[in-house]
Tab-separated table of C-alpha atoms and ligand atoms in Angstrom:
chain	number	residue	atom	x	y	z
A	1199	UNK	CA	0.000	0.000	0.000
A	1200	UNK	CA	0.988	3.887	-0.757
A	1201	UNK	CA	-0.065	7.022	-0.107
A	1202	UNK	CA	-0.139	10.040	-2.639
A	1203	UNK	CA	-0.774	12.891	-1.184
A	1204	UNK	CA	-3.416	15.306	-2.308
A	1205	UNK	CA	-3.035	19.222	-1.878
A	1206	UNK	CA	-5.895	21.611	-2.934
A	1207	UNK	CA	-6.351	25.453	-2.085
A	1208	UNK	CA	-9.423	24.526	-0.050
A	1209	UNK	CA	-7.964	20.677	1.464
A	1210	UNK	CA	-5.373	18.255	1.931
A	1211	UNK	CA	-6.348	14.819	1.942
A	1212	UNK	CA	-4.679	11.024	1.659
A	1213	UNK	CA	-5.264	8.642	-1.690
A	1214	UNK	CA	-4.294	5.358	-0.154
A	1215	UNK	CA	-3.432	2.751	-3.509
A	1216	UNK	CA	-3.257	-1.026	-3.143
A	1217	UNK	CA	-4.005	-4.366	-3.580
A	1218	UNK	CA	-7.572	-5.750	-1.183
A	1219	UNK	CA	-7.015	-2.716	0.552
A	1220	UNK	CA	-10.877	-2.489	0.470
A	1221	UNK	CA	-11.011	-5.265	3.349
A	1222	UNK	CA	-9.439	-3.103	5.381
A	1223	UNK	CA	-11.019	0.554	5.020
A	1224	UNK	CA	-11.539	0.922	8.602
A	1225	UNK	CA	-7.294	1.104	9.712
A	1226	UNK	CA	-7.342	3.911	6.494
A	1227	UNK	CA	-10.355	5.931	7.746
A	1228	UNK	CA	-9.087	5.280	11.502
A	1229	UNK	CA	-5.913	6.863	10.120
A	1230	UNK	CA	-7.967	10.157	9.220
A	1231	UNK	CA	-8.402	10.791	12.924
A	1232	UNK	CA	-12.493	11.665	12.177
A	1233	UNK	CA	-14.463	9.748	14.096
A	1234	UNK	CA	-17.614	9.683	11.584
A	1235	UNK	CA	-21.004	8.742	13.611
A	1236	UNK	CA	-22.223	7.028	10.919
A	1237	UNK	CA	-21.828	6.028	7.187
A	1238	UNK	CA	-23.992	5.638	4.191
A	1239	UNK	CA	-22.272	3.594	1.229
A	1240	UNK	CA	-23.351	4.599	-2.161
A	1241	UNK	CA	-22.751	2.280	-4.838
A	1242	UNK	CA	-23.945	1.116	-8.059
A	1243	UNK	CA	-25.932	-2.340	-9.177
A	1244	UNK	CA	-23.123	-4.131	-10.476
A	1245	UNK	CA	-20.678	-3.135	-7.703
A	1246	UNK	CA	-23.047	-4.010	-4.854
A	1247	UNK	CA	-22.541	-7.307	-6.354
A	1248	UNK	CA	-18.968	-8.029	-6.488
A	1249	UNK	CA	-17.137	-5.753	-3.478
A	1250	UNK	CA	-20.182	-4.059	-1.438
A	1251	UNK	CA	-20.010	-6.643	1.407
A	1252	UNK	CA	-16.274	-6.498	1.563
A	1253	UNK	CA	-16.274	-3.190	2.172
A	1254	UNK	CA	-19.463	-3.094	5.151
A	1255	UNK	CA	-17.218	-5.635	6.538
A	1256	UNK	CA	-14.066	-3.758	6.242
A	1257	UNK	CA	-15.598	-0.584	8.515
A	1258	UNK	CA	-16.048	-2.886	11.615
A	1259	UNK	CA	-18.958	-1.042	12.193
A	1260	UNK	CA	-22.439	-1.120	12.549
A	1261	UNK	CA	-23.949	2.310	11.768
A	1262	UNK	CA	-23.002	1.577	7.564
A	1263	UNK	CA	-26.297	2.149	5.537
A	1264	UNK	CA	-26.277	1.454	1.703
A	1265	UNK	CA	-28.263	2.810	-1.359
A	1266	UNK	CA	-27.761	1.066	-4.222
A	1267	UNK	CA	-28.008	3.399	-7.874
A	1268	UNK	CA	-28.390	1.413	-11.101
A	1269	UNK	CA	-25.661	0.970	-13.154
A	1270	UNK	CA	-24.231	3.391	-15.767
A	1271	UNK	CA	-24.616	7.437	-16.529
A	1272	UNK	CA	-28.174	7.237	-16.022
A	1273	UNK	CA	-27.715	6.925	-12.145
A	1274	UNK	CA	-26.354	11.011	-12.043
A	1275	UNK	CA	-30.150	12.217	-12.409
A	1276	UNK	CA	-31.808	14.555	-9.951
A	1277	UNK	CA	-34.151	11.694	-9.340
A	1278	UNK	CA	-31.399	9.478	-8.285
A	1279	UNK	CA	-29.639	12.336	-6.475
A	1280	UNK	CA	-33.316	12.981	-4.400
A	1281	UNK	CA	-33.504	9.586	-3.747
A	1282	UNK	CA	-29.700	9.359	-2.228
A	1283	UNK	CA	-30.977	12.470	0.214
A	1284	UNK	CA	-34.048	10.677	1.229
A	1285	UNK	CA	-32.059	7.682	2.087
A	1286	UNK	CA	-29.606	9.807	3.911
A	1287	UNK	CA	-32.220	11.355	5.636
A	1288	UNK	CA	-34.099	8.342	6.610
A	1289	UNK	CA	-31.087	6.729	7.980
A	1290	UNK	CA	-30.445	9.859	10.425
A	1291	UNK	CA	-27.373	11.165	8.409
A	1292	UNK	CA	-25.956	13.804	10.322
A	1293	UNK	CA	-23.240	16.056	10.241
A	1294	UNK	CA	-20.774	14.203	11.737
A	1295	UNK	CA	-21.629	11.429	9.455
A	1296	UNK	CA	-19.387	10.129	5.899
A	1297	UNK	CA	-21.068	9.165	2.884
A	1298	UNK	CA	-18.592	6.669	1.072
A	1299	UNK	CA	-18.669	6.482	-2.777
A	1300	UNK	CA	-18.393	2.881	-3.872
A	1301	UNK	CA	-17.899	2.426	-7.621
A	1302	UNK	CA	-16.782	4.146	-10.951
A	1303	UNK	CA	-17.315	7.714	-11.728
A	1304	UNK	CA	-20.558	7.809	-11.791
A	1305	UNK	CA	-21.331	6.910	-7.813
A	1306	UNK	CA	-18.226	9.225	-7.401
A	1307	UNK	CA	-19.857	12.109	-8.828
A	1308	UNK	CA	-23.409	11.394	-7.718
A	1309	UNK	CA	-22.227	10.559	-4.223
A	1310	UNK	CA	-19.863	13.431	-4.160
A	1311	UNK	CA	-22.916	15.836	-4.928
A	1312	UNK	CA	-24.811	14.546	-2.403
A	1313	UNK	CA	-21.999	14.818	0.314
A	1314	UNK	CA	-21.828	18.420	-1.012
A	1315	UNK	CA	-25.293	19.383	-0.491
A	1316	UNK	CA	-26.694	17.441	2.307
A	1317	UNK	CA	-26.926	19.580	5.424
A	1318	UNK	CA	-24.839	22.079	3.626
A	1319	UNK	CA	-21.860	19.411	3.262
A	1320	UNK	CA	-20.837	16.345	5.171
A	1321	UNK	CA	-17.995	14.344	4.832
A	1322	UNK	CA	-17.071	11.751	2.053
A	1323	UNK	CA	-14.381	9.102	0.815
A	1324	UNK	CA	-14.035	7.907	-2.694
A	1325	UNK	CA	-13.281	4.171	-3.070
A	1326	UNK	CA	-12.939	3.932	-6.693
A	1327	UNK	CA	-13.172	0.842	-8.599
A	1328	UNK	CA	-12.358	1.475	-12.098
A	1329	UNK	CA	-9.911	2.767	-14.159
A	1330	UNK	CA	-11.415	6.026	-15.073
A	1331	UNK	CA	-12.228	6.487	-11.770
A	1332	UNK	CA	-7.903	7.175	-10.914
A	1333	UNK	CA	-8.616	10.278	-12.645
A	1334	UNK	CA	-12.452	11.348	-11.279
A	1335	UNK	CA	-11.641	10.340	-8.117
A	1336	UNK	CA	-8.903	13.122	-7.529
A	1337	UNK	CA	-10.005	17.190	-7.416
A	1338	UNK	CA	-12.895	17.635	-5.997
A	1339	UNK	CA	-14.973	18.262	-9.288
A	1340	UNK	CA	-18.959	16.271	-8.396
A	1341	UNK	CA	-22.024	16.596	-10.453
A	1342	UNK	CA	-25.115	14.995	-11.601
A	1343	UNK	CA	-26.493	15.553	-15.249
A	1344	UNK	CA	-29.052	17.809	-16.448
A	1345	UNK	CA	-31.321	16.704	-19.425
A	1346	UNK	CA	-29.888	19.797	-21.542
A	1347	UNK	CA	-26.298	18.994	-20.146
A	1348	UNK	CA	-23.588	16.702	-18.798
A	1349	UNK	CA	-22.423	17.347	-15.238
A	1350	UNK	CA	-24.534	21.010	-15.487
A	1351	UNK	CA	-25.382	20.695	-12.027
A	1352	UNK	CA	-22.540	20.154	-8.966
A	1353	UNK	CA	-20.145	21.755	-6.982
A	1354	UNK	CA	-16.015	21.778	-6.286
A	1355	UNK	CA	-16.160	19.573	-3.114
A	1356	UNK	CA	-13.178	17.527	-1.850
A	1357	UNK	CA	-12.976	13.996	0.331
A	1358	UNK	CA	-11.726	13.496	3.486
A	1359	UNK	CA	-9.957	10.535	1.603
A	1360	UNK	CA	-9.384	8.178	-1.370
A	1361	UNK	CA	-8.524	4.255	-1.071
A	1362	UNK	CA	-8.044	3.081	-4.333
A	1363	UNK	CA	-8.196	-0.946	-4.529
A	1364	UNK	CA	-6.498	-1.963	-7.675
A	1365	UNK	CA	-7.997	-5.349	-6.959
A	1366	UNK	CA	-10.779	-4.226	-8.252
A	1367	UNK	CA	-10.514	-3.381	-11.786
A	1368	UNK	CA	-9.911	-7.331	-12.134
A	1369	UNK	CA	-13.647	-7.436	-12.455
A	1370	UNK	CA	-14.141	-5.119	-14.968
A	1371	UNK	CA	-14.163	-5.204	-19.126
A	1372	UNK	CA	-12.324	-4.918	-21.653
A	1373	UNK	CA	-14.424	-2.118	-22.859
A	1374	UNK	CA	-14.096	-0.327	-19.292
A	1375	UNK	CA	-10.307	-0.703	-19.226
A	1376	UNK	CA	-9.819	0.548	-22.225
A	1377	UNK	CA	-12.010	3.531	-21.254
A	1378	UNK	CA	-9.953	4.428	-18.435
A	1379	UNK	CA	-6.674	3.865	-20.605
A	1380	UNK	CA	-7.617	6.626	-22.343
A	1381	UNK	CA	-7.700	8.699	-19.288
A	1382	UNK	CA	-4.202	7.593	-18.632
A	1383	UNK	CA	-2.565	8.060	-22.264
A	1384	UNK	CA	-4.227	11.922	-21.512
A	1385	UNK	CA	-2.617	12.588	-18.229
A	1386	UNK	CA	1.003	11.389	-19.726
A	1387	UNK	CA	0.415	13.377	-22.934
A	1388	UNK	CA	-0.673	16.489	-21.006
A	1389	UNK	CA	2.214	16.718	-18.966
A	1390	UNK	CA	4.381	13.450	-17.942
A	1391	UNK	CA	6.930	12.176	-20.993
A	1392	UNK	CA	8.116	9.628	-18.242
A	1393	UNK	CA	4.772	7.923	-18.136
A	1394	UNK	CA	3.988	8.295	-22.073
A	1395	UNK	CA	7.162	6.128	-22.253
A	1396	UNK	CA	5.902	3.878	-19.969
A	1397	UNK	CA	2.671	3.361	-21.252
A	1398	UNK	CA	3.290	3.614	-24.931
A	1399	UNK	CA	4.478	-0.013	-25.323
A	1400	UNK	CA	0.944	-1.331	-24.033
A	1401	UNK	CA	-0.055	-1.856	-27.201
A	1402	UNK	CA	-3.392	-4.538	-25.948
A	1403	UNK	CA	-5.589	-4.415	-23.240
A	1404	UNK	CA	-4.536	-7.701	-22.068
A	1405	UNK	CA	-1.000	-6.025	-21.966
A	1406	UNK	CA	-2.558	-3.291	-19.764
A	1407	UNK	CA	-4.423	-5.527	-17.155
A	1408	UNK	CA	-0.819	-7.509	-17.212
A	1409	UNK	CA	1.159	-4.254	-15.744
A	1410	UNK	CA	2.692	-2.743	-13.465
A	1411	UNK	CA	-0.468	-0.983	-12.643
A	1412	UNK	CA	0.030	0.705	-9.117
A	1413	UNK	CA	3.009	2.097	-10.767
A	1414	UNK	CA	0.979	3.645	-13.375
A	1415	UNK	CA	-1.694	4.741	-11.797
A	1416	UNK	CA	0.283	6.936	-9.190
A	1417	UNK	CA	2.205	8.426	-12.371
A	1418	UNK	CA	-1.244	9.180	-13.623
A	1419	UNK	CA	-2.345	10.698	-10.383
A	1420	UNK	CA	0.387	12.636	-9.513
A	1421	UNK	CA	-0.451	14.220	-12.862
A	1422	UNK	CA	-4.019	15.125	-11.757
A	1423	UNK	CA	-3.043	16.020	-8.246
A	1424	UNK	CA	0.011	18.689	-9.952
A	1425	UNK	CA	-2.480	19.917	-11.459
A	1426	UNK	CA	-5.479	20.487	-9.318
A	1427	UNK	CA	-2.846	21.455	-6.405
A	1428	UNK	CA	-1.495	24.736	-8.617
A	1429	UNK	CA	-5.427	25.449	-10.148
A	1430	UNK	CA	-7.764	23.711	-7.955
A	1431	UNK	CA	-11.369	25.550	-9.543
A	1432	UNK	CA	-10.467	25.460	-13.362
A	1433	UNK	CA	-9.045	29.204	-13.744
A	1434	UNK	CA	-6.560	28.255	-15.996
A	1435	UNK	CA	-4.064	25.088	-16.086
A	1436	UNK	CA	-6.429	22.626	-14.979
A	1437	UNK	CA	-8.250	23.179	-18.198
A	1438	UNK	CA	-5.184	20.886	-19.620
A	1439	UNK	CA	-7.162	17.805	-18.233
A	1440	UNK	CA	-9.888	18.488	-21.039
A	1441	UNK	CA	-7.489	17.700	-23.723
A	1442	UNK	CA	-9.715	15.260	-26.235
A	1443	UNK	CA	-12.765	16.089	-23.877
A	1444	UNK	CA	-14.560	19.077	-25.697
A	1445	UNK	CA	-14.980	16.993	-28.658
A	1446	UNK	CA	-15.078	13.609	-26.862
A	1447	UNK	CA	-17.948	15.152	-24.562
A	1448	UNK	CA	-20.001	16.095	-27.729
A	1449	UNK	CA	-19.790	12.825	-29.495
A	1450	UNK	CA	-21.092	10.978	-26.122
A	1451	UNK	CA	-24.246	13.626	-26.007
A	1452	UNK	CA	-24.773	13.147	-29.558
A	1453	UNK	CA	-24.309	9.080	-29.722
A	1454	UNK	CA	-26.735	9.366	-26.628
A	1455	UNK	CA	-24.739	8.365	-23.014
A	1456	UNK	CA	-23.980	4.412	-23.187
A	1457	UNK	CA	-23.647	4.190	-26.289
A	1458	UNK	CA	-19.855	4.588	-25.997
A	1459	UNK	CA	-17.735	5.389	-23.370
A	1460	UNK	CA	-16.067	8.219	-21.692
A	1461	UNK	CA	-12.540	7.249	-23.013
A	1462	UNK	CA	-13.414	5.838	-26.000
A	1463	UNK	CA	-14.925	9.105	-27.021
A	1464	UNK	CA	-11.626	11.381	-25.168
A	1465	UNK	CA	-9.199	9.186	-27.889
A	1466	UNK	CA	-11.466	10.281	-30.577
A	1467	UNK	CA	-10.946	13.913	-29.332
A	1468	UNK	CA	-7.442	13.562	-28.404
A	1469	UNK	CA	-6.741	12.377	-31.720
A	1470	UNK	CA	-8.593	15.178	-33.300
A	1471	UNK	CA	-6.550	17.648	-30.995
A	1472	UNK	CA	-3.678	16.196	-32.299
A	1473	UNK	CA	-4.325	16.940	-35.984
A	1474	UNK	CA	-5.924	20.554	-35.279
A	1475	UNK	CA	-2.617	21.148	-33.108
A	1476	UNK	CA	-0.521	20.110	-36.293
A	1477	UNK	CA	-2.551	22.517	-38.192
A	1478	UNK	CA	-2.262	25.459	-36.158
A	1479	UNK	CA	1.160	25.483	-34.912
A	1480	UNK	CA	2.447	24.307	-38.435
A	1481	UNK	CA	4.073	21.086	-36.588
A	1482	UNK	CA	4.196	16.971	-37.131
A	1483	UNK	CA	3.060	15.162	-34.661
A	1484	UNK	CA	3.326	12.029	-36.169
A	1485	UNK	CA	-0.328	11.195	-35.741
A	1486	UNK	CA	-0.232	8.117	-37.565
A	1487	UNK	CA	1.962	6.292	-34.929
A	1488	UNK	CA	-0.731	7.420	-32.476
A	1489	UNK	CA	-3.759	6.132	-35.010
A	1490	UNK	CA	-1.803	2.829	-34.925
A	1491	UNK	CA	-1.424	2.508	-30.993
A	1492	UNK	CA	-4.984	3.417	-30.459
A	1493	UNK	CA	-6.376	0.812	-32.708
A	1494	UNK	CA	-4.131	-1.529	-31.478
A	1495	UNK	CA	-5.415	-0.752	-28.164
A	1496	UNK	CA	-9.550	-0.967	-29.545
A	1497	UNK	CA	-10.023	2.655	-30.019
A	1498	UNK	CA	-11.925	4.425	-33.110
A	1499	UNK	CA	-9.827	7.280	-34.020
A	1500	UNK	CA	-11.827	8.785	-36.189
A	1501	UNK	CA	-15.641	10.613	-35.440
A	1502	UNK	CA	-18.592	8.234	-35.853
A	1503	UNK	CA	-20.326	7.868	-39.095
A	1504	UNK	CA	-23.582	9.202	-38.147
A	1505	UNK	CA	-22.604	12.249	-36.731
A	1506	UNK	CA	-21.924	15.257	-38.400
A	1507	UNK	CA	-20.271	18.517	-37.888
A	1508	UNK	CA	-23.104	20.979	-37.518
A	1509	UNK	CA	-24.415	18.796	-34.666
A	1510	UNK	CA	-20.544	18.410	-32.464
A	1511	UNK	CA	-20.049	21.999	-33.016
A	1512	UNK	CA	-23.511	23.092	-31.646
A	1513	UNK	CA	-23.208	20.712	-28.658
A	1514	UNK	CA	-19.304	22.158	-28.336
A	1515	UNK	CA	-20.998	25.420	-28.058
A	1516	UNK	CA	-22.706	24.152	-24.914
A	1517	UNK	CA	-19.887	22.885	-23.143
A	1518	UNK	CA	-19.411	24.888	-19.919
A	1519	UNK	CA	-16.128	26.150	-21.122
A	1520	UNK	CA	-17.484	27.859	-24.055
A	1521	UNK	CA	-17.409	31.539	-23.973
A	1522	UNK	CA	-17.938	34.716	-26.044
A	1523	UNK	CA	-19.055	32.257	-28.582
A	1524	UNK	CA	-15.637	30.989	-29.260
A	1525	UNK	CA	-14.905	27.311	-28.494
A	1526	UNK	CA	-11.623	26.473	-26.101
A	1527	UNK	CA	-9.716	23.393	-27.440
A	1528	UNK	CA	-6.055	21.816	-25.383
A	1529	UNK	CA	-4.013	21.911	-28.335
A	1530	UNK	CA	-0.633	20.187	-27.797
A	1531	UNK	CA	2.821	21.300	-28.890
A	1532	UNK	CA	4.488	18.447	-27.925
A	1533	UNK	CA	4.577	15.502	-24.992
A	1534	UNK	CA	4.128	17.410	-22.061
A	1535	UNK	CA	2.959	20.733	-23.120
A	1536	UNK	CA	-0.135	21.724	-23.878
A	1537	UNK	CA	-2.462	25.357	-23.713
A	1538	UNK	CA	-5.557	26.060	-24.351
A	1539	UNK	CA	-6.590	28.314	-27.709
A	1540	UNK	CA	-9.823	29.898	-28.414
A	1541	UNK	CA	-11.715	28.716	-32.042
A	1542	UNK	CA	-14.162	31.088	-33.792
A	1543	UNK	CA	-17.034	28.726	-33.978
A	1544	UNK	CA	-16.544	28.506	-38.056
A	1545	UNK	CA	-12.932	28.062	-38.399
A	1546	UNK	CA	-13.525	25.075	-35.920
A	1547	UNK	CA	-16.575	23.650	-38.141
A	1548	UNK	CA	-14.608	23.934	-41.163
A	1549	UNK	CA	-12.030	21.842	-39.863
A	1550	UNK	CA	-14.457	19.246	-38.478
A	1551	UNK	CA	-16.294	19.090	-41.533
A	1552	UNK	CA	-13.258	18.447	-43.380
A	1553	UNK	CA	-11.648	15.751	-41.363
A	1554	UNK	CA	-15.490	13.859	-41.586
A	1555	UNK	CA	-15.405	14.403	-45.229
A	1556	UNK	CA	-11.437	13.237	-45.956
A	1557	UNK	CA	-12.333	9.976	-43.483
A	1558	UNK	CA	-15.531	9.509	-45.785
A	1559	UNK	CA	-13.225	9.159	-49.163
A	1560	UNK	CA	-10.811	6.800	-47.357
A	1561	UNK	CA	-13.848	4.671	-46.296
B	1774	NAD	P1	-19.069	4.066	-14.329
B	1774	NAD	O1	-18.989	4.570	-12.956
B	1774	NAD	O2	-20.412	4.070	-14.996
B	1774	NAD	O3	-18.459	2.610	-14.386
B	1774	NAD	C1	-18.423	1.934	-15.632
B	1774	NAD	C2	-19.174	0.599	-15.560
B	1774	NAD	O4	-18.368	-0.315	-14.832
B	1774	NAD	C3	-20.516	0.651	-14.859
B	1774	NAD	O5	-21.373	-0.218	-15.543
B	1774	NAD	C4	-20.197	0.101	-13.465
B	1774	NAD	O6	-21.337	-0.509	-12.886
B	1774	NAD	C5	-19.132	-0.891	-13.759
B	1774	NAD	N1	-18.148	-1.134	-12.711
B	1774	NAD	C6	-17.606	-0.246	-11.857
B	1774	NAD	N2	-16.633	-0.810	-11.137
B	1774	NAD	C7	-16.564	-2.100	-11.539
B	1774	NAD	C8	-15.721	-3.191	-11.201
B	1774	NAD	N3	-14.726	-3.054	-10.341
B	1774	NAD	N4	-15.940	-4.380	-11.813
B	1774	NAD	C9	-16.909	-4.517	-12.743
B	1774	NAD	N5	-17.710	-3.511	-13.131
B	1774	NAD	C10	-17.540	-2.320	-12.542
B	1774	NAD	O7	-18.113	4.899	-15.310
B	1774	NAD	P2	-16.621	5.441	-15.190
B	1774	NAD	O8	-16.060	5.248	-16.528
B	1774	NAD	O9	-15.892	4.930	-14.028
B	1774	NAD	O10	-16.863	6.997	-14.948
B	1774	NAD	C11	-17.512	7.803	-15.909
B	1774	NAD	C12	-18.084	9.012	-15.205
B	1774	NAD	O11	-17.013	9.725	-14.585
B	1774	NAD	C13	-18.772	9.997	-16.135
B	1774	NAD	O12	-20.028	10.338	-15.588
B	1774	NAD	C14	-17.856	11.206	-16.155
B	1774	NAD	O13	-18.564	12.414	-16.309
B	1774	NAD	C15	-17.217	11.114	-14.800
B	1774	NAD	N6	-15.907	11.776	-14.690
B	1774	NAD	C16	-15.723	12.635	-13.666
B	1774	NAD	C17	-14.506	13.267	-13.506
B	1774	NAD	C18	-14.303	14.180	-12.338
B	1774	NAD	O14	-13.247	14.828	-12.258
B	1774	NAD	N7	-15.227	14.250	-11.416
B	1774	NAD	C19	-13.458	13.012	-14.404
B	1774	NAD	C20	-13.668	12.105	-15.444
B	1774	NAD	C21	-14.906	11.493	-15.584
């Protein structure tokens, strides 16, 4: 086990990484010095399944309530949120009490918001089990969805803690793996060259789930936690952590949420980035090599047949980091350095429209 730790402007806080460390949450929390009066597990339908019992029994306690959410994006609704509060409420949740976010990023955003907001804040802990979840686990940044928008309604709220069980991600799919890979190839191109060398030869996902993954992981962390620690709210440099999202983002709203995952939609974005970056700084990036890894890795690299570049653009438009009707893309110059650049809303849709178009005549 190791401990990374987390500094924000507004908290400090532990990420505790291991192997079965979830048996044994009680020692970590114990460690905290709190002394919670009570604890309400949120987690999700398929998670409930496979670790929620380890984890009651790790708190060697008996004031742990549990909600269960279903499974997937759909659980961040304000319907699913109300229930959590009920249930919190029922079970006499008060403000000494930690709600403990069991599961992906999904419970860790949904459970995060409803630390946030219930009783004006009480205290939580992430226990992520996926991936992804290395990366929305860390920052502070909790939401549930609105119908017009993707995480349009949350708050910046940190945990008391993290405890990251890499045991975990055994369970999960190839499809979920290579979701939160992407994650991972973003936080290495964004700032780390060390880990991009690292993670560059995984070239399957059975080659990923072999690895040295703690290792990898608290690369990738320490990449988020840099970050966050020198811009905690999103002023400026932790905008870097959107690099593939603002395109990635509009081709989940517009393929409809499920349909394909976070990560698999960030490498379409990341690769698009990639070519607008060569474009507008006049460089090579030598995006081919990266078209190669990604397939190799299960990733489409290119933007989804059905979807065009009137509709990306006017869901880009949406994104909360639109402003003054320009569009703010991570453009990267090379491994480790990025910025963020301002497109007029045309120039951007030309360029779309013409990368669908050239993919269309290679088809
Ligand atoms: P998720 O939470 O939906 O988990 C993916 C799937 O894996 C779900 O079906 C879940 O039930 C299942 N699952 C979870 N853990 C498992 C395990 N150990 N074994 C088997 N199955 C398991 O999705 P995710 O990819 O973890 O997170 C995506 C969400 O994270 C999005 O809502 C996105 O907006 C959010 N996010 C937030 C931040 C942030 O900074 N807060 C950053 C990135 C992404």
């Amino acid at each position: 086990m190791e401990t990374i730790h987390i500094q924000t402007k507004s908290k400090d806080y532990p990420l505790f990484i291991g192997n079965g460390i979830r048996h044994d949450a009680n020692s970590f929390i114990n460690s905290l010095g709190k002394n919670y009066s009570s604890y309400l597990i949120i987690t999700d339908s398929a998670v409930e399944n496979l670790y929620l019992q380890d984890v009651v029994n790790g708190l060697k306690t008996d004031n742990v309530f549990t909600h269960i959410v279903p499974s997937g994006e759909q659980a961040k609704s304000i319907d699913h949120y109300y229930e959590c509060l009920t249930k919190a409420l029922e079970s006499g949740l008060d403000r000494k009490s930690c709600i403990i976010a069991l599961g992906g990023g999904v419970v860790g955003d949904l459970a995060g918001f409803v630390a946030a907001t219930y009783m004006r804040g009480i205290a939580f802990i992430q226990m992520p089990t996926t991936l992804l979840a290395h990366d929305s686990s860390v920052g502070g940044k909790v939401a549930i969805n609105h119908p017009l928008g993707k995480n349009m309604i949350g708050a910046f709220y940190q945990p008391d803690a993290v405890i990251y069980d890499v045991e975990t991600l055994q369970s999960l799919n190839d499809t979920e793996w290579r979701s939160g890979f992407a994650e991972v190839i973003k936080h290495a191109l964004i700032w780390d060259e060390q880990l991009f060398n690292e993670v560059r030869n995984i070239r399957s996902i059975e080659q990923l789930k072999q690895s040295d993954l703690i290792s990898i992981l608290k690369r990738a962390i320490n990449v988020k936690a840099e970050i966050v620690a020198k811009d905690e709210k999103e002023s400026n440099i932790r905008s870097y952590l959107n690099f593939g999202h603002t395109l990635g983002h509009a081709i989940e709203a517009e393929l409809g949420y499920g349909k394909i995952s976070h990560g698999e939609a960030v490498a379409i974005g990341m690769i698009f980035a990639m070519k607008l970056s060569e474009r507008h700084y006049q460089i090579d990036l030598n995006i081919d090599a990266y078209e190669t890894w990604f397939q190799s890795l299960g990733f489409q690299t290119t933007v989804p047949a059905n979807l065009t570049a009137e509709k990306l653009i006017d869901t880009m438009k949406k994104d909360k980091k639109a402003a003054h009707g320009k569009i703010k893309m991570i453009l990267i110059k090379k491994i480790g350095k990025v910025e963020a650049v301002s497109f007029e809303e045309a120039a951007l849709h030309q360029f779309l429209k013409n990368e669908i178009e050239r993919k269309m005549e290679n088809a």
